[in-house]
PDB file of C-alpha atoms and ligand atoms in Angstrom:
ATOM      1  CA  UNK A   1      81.720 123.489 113.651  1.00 60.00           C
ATOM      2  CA  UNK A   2      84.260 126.520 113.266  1.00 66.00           C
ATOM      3  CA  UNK A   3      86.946 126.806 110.411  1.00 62.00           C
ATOM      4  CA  UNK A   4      89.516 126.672 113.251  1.00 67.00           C
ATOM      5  CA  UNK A   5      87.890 123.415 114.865  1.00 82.00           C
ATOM      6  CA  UNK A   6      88.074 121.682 111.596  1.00 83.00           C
ATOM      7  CA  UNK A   7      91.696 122.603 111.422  1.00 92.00           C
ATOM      8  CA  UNK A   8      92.476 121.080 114.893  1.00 92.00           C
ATOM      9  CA  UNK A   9      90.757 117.852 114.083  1.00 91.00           C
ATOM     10  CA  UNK A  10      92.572 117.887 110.821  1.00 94.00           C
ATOM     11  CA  UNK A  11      95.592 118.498 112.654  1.00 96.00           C
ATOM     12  CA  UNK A  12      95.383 116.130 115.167  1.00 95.00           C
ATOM     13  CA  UNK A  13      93.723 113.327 113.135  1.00 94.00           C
ATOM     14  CA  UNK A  14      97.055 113.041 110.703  1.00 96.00           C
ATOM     15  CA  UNK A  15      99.292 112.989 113.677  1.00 97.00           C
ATOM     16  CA  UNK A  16      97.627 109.831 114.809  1.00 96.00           C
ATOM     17  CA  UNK A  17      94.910 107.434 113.445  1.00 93.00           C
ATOM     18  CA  UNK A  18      95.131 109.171 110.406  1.00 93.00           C
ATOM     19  CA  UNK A  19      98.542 109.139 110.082  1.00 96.00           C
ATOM     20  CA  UNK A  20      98.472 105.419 110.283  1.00 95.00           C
ATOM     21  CA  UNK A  21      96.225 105.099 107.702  1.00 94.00           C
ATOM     22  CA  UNK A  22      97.442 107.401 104.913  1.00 95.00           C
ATOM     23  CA  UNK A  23     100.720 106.610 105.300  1.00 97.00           C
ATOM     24  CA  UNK A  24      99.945 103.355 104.255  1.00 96.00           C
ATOM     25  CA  UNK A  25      97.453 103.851 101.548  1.00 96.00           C
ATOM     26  CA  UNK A  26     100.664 106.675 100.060  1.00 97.00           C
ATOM     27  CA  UNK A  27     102.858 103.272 100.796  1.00 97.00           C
ATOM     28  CA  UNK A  28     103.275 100.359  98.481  1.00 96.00           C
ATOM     29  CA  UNK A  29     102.800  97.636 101.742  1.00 96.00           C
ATOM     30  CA  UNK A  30      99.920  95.343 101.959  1.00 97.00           C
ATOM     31  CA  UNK A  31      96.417  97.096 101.802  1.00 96.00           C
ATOM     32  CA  UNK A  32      92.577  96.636 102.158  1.00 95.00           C
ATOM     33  CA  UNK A  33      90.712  96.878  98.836  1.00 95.00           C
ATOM     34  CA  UNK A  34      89.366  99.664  99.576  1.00 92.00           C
ATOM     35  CA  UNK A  35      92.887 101.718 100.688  1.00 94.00           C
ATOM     36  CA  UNK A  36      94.368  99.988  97.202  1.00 96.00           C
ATOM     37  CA  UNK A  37      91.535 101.689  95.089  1.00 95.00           C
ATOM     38  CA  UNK A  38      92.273 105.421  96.824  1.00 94.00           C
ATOM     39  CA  UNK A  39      96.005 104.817  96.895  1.00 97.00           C
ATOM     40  CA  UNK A  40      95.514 103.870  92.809  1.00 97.00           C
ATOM     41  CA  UNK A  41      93.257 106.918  92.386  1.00 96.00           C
ATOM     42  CA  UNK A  42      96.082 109.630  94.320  1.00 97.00           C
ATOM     43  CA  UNK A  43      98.993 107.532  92.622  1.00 98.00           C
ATOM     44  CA  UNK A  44      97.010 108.983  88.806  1.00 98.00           C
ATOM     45  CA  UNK A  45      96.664 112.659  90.158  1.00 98.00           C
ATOM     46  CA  UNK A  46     100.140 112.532  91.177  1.00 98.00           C
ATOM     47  CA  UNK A  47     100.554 111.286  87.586  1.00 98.00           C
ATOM     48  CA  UNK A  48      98.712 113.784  86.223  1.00 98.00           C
ATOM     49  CA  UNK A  49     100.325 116.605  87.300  1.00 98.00           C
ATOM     50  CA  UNK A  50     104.013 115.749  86.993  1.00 98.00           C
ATOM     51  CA  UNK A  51     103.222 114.589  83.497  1.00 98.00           C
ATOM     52  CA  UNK A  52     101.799 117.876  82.874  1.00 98.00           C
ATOM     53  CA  UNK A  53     105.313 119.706  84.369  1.00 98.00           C
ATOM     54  CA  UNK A  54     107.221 117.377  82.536  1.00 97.00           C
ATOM     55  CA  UNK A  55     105.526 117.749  79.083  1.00 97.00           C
ATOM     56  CA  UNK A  56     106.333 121.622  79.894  1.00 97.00           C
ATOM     57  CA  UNK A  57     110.067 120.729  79.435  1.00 97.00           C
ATOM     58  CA  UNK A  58     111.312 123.577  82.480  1.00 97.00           C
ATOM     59  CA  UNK A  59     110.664 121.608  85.512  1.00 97.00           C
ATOM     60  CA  UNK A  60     114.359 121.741  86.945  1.00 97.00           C
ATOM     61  CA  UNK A  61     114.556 125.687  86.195  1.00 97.00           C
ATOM     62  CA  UNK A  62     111.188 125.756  88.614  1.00 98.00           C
ATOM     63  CA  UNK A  63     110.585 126.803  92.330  1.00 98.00           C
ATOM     64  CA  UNK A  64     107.865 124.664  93.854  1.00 98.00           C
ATOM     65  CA  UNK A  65     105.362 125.058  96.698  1.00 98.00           C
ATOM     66  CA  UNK A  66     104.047 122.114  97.552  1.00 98.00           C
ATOM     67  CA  UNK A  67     101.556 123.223 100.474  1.00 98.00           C
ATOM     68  CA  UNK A  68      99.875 120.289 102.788  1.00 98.00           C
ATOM     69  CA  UNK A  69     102.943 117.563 101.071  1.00 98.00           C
ATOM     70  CA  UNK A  70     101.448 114.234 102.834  1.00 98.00           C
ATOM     71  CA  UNK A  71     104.325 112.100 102.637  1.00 98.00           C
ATOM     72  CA  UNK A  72     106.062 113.489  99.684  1.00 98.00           C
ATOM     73  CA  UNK A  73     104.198 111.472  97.427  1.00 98.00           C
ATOM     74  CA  UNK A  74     104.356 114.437  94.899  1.00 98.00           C
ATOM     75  CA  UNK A  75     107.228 116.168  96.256  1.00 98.00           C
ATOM     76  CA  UNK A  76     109.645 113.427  96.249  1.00 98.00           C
ATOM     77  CA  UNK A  77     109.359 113.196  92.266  1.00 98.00           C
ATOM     78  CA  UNK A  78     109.205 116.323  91.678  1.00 98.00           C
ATOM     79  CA  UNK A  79     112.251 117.014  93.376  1.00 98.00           C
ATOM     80  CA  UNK A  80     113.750 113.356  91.557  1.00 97.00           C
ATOM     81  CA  UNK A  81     113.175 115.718  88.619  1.00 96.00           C
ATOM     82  CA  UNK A  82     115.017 118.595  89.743  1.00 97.00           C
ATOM     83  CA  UNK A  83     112.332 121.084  90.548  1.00 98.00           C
ATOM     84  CA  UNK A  84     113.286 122.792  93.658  1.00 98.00           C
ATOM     85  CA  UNK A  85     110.770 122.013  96.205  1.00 98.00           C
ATOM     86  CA  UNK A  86     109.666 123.297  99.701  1.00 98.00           C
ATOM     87  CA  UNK A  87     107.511 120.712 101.226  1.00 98.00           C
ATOM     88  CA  UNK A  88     105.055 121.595 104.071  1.00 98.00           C
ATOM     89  CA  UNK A  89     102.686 120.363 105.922  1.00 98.00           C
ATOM     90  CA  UNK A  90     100.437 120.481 109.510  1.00 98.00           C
ATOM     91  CA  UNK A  91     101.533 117.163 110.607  1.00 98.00           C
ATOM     92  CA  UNK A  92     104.393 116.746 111.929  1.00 98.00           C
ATOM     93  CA  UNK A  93     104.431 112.418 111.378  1.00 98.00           C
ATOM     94  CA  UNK A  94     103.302 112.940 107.693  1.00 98.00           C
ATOM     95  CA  UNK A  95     106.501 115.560 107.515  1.00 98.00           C
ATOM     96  CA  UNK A  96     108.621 113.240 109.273  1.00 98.00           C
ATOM     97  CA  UNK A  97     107.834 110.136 107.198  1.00 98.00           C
ATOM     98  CA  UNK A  98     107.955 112.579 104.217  1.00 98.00           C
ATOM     99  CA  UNK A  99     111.906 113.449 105.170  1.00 98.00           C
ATOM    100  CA  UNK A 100     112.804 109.594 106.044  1.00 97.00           C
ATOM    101  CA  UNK A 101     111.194 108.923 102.122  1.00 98.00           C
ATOM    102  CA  UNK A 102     113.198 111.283 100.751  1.00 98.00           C
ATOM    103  CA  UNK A 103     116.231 110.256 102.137  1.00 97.00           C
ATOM    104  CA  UNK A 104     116.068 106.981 100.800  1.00 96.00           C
ATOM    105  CA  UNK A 105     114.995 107.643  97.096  1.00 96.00           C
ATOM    106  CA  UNK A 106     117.659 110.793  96.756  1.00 95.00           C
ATOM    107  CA  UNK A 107     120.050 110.061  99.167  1.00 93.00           C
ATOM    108  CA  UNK A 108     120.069 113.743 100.322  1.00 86.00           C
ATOM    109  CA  UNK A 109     118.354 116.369 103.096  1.00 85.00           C
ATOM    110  CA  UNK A 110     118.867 118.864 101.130  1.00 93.00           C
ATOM    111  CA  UNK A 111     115.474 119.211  98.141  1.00 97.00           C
ATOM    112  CA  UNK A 112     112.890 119.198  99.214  1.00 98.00           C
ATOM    113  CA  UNK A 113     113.360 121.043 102.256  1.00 98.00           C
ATOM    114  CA  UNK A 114     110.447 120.000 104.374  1.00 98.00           C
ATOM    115  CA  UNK A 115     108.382 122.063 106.998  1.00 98.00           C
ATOM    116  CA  UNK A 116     105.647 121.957 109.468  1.00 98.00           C
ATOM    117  CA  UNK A 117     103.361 124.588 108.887  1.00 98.00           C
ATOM    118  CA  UNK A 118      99.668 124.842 107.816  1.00 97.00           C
ATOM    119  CA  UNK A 119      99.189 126.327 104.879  1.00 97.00           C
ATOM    120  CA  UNK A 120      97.653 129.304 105.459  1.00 97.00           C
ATOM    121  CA  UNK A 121     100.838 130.923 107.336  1.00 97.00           C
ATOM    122  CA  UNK A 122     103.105 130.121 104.117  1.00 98.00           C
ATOM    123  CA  UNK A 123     105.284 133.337 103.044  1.00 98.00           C
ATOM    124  CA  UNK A 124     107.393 133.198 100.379  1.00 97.00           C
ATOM    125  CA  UNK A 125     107.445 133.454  96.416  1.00 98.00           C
ATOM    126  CA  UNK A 126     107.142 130.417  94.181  1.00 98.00           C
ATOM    127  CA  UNK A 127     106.868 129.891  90.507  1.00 98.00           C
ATOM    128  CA  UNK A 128     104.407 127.169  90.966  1.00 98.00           C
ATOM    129  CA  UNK A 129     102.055 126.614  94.179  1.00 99.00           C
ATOM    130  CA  UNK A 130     100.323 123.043  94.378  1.00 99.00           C
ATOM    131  CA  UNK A 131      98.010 121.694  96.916  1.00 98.00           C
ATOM    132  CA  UNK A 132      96.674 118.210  96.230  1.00 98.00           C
ATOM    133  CA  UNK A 133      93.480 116.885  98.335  1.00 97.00           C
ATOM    134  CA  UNK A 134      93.680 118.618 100.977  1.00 97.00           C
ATOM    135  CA  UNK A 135      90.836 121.180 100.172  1.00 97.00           C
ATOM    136  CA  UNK A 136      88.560 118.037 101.189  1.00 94.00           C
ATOM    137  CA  UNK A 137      89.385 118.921 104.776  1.00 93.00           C
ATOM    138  CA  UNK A 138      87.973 122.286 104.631  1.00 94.00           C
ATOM    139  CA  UNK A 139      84.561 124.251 103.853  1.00 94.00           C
ATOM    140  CA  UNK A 140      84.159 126.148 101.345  1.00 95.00           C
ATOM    141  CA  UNK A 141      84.188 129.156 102.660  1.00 95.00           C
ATOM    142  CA  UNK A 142      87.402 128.305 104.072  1.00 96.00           C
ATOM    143  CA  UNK A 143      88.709 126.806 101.053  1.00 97.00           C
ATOM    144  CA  UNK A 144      88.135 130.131  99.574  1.00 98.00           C
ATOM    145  CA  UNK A 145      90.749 131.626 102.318  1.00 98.00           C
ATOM    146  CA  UNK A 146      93.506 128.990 101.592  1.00 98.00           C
ATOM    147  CA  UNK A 147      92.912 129.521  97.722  1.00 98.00           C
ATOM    148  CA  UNK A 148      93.150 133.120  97.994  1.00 98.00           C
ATOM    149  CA  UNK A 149      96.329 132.751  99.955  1.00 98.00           C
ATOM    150  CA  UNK A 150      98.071 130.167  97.660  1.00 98.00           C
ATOM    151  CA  UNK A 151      97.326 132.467  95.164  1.00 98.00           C
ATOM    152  CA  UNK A 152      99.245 135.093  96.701  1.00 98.00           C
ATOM    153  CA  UNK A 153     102.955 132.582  96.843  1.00 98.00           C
ATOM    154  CA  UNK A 154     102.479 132.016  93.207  1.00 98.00           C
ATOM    155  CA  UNK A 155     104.475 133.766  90.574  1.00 98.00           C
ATOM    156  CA  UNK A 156     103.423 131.683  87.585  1.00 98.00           C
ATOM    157  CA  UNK A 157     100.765 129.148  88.661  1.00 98.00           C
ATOM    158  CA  UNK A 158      98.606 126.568  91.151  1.00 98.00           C
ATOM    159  CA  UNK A 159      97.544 123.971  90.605  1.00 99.00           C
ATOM    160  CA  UNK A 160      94.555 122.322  92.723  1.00 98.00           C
ATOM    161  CA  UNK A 161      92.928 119.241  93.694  1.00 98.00           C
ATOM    162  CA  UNK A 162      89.544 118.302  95.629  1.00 97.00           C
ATOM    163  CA  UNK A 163      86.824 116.604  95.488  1.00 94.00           C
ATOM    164  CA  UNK A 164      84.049 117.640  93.029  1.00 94.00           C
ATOM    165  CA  UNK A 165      80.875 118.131  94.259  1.00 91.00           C
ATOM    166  CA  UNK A 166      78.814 116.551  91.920  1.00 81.00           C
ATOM    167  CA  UNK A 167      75.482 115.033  91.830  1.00 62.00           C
ATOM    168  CA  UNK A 168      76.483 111.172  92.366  1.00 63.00           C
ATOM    169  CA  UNK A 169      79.684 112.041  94.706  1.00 64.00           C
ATOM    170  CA  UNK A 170      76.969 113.985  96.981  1.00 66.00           C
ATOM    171  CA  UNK A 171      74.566 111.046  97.179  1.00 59.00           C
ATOM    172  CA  UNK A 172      77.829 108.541  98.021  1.00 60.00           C
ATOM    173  CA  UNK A 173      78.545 110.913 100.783  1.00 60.00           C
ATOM    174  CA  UNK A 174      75.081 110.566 102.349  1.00 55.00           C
ATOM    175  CA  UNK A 175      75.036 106.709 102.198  1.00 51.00           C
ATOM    176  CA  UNK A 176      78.483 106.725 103.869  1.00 51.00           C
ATOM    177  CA  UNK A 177      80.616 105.163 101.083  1.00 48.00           C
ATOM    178  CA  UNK A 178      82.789 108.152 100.421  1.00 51.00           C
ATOM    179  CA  UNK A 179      86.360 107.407 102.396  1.00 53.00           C
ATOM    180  CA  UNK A 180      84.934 104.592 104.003  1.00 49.00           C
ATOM    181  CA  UNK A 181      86.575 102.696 106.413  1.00 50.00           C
ATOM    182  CA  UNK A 182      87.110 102.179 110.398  1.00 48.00           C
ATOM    183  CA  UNK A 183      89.408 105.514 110.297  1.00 46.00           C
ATOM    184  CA  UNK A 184      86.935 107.807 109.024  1.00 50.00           C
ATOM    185  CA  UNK A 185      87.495 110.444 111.645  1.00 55.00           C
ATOM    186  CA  UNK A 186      87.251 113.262 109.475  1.00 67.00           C
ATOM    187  CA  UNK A 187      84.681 114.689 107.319  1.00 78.00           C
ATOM    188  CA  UNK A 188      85.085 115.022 103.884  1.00 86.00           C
ATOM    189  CA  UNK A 189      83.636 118.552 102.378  1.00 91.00           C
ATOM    190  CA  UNK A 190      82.932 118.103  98.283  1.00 93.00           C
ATOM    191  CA  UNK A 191      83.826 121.771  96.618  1.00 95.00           C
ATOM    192  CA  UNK A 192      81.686 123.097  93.474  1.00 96.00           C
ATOM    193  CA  UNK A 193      84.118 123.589  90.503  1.00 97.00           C
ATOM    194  CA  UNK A 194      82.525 126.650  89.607  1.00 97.00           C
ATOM    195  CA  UNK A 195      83.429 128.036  93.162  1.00 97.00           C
ATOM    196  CA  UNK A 196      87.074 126.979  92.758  1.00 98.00           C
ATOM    197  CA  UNK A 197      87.061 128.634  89.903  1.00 98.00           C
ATOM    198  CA  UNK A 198      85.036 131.509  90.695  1.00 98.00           C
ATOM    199  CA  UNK A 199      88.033 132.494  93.462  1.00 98.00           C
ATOM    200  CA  UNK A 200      90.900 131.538  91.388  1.00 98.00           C
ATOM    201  CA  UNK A 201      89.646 133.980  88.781  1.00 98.00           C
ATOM    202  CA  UNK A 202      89.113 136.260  91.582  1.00 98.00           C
ATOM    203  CA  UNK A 203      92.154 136.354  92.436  1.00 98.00           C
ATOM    204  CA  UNK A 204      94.295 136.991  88.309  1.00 98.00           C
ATOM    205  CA  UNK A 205      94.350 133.265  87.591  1.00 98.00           C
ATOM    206  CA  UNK A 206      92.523 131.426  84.619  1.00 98.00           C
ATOM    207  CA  UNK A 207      92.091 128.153  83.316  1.00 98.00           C
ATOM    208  CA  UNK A 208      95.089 126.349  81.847  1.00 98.00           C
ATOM    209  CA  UNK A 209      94.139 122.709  81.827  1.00 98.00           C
ATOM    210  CA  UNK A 210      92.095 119.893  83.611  1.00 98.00           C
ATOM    211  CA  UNK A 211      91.509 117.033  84.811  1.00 98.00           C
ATOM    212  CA  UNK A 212      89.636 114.325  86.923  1.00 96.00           C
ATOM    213  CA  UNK A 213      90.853 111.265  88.569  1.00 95.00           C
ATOM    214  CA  UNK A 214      88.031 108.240  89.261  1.00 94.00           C
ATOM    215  CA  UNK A 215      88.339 105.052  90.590  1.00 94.00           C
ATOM    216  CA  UNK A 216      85.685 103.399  92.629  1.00 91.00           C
ATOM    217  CA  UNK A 217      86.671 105.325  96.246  1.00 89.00           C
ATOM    218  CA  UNK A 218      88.699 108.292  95.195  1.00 93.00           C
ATOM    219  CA  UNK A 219      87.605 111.534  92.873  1.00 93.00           C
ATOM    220  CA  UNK A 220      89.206 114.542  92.507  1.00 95.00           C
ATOM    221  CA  UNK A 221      89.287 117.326  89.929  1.00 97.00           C
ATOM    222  CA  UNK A 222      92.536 118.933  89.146  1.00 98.00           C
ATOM    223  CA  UNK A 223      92.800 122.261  87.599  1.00 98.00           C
ATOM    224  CA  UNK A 224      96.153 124.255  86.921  1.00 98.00           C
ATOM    225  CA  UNK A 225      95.571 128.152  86.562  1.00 98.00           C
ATOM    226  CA  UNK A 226      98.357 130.891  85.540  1.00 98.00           C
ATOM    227  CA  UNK A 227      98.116 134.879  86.160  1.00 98.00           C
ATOM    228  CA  UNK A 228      96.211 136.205  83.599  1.00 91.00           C
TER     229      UNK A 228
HETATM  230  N1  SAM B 301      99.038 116.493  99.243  1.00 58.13           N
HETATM  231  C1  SAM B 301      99.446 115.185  99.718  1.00 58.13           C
HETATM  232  C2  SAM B 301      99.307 114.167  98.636  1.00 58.13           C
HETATM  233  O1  SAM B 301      98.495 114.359  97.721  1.00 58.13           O
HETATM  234  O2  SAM B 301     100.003 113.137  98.699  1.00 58.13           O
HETATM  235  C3  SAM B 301      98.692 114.753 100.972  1.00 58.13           C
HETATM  236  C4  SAM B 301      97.174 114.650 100.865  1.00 58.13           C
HETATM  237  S1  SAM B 301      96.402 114.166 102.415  1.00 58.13           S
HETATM  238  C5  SAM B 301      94.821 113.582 101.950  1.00 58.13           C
HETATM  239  C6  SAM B 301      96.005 115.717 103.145  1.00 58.13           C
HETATM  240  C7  SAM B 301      97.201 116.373 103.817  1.00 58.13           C
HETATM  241  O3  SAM B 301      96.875 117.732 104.083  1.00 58.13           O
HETATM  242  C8  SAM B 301      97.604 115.755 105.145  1.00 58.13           C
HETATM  243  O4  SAM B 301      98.961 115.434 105.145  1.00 58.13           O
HETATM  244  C9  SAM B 301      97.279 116.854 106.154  1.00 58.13           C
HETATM  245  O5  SAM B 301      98.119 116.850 107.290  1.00 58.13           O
HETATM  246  C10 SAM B 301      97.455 118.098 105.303  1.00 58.13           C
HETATM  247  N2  SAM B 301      96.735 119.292 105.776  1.00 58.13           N
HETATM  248  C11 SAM B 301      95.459 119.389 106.180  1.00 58.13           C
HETATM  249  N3  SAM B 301      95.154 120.660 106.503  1.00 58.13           N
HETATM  250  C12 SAM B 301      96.270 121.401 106.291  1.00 58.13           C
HETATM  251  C13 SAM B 301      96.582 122.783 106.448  1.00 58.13           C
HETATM  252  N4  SAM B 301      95.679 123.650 106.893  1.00 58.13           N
HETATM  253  N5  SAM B 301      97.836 123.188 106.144  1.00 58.13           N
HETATM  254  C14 SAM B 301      98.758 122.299 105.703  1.00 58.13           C
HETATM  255  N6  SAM B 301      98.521 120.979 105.547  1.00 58.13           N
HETATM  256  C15 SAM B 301      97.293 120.530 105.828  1.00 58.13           C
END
C-alpha cells in the first residue's frame, strides 16, 4: 500500500466508522472496557503534556499548532488555558465535533480556530507544534515526511506522540490485540524511537523531555524537542 492510500483510508475511516468510535472513546459516555482503557491511556498523554506547558509557566504568551486535533481533546484545554491555538485536522466530523466541544466548554468560536486540513499542507509559524497519535496512521517513511514538515511550523518546539515499537507492543500487534475491536479498519504502524529521534535531530531539534503512557490497550511515547 502507497503513503497516499494510507492517507485516504485514514481519511475516510475518521469521517465514518471511525469517527463513531473515537469520538466516543475522546467522550465521557458509556464505553466498552476496552474503549475505557484507551480513552484512560489518551486522557494521561493529554495530561502529560499540558502539565508539562503548564509547569513552564508561559502557556497564555504561546502560539500553538495542534496538527491532526481529534476532537479537541488537547486543544480545548489548552486553549481553556489561554494558549492560542489553531486546531486542524483531515476529518471534517472529528473538526466539527471538535468546534461544537469547544463551544460549550468556552462559550466562544473564536480560540481555537479549527481547520480541515491534513497535516502535511500546514503553513504558518508557531511557537509550539504538537501532533498526538496520529503518527500510528502512517509508515515510517512517511512519518519521517510529516516530522520533517512539523518541524518546519515550529519556532520553539514539537512535541510528538506514537506508538513505540518495542519488542512486546510488536508481538501484541501480530496476535491482533493492539486496537482491538469490531472498528479496527485501520492499521496501526509502531515507530522506532530512535527513528523519531534520528529525524527530529535531523532536522535542529533535540531532546527536552519524555515520556510513555501504558495502560493495558493504549502505548505511546511522548517526546518534546526544541531547536538546538
Ligand atoms: N490528536 C488527537 C488527540 O490526541 O486527541 C486525535 C488523535 S486520533 C487517534 C488521530 C487523528 O489524526 C484523527 O482525528 C485523524 O483524522 C487525524 N489524522 C490522520 N491523518 C492525518 C493527516 N495526514 N493530517 C491531519 N490529521 C490527520
Amino acid at each position: 500500500m502507497n503513503a497516499a492510500d494510507d492517507k485516504t483510508i485514514v481519511r475516510e475511516y475518521f469521517n465514518s466508522t471511525g469517527f463513531d468510535r473515537w469520538k466516543r472513546i475522546y467522550g465521557d459516555g458509556e464505553v466498552n472496557k476496552v474503549q475505557l482503557d484507551i480513552r484512560n491511556g489518551h486522557q494521561q498523554t493529554v495530561d502529560s503534556v499540558i502539565g508539562w506547558l503548564k509547569n513552564d509557566g508561559n502557556l497564555a504568551e504561546l502560539s500553538i499548532c495542534d496538527a491532526g486535533c481529534g476532537v479537541g481533546s488537547l486543544s480545548i484545554p489548552l486553549a481553556t488555558e489561554g494558549a492560542k491555538v489553531y486546531a486542524s485536522d483531515i476529518s471534517e466530523k472529528m473538526v466539527e465535533e471538535g468546534k461544537q466541544r469547544a463551544l460549550e466548554t468556552l462559550g466562544n468560536a473564536e480560540n481555537p480556530t479549527f481547520a480541515v486540513q491534513d497535516l502535511e499542507s500546514l503553513s504558518g509559524s508557531y511557537h509550539t507544534v504538537i501532533c498526538l497519535d496520529v503518527l500510528i496512521h502512517y509508515p515510517q517513511e512517511k512519518a519521517d515526511e510529516m516530522i520533517s514538515h512539523l518541524c518546519s511550523l515550529a519556532q520553539s518546539r514539537i512535541i510528538l506522540s506514537f506508538a513505540p515499537k518495542t519488542c512486546a507492543l510488536t508481538l501484541l500487534k501480530k496476535i491482533g490485540s493492539f486496537f482491538p475491536g469490531p472498528s479496527k479498519t485501520t492499521r496501526a504502524y509502531l515507530h522506532r524511537e530512535a527513528d523519531v529521534i534520528k529525524i527530529l535531530e535531523s532536522n535542529g531539534f533535540a531532546i527536552q523531555r519524555k515520556e510513555f503512557t501504558k495502560t493495558r490497550f493504549y502505548f505511546s511515547r511522548i517526546l518534546e524537542a526544541t531547536r538546538s
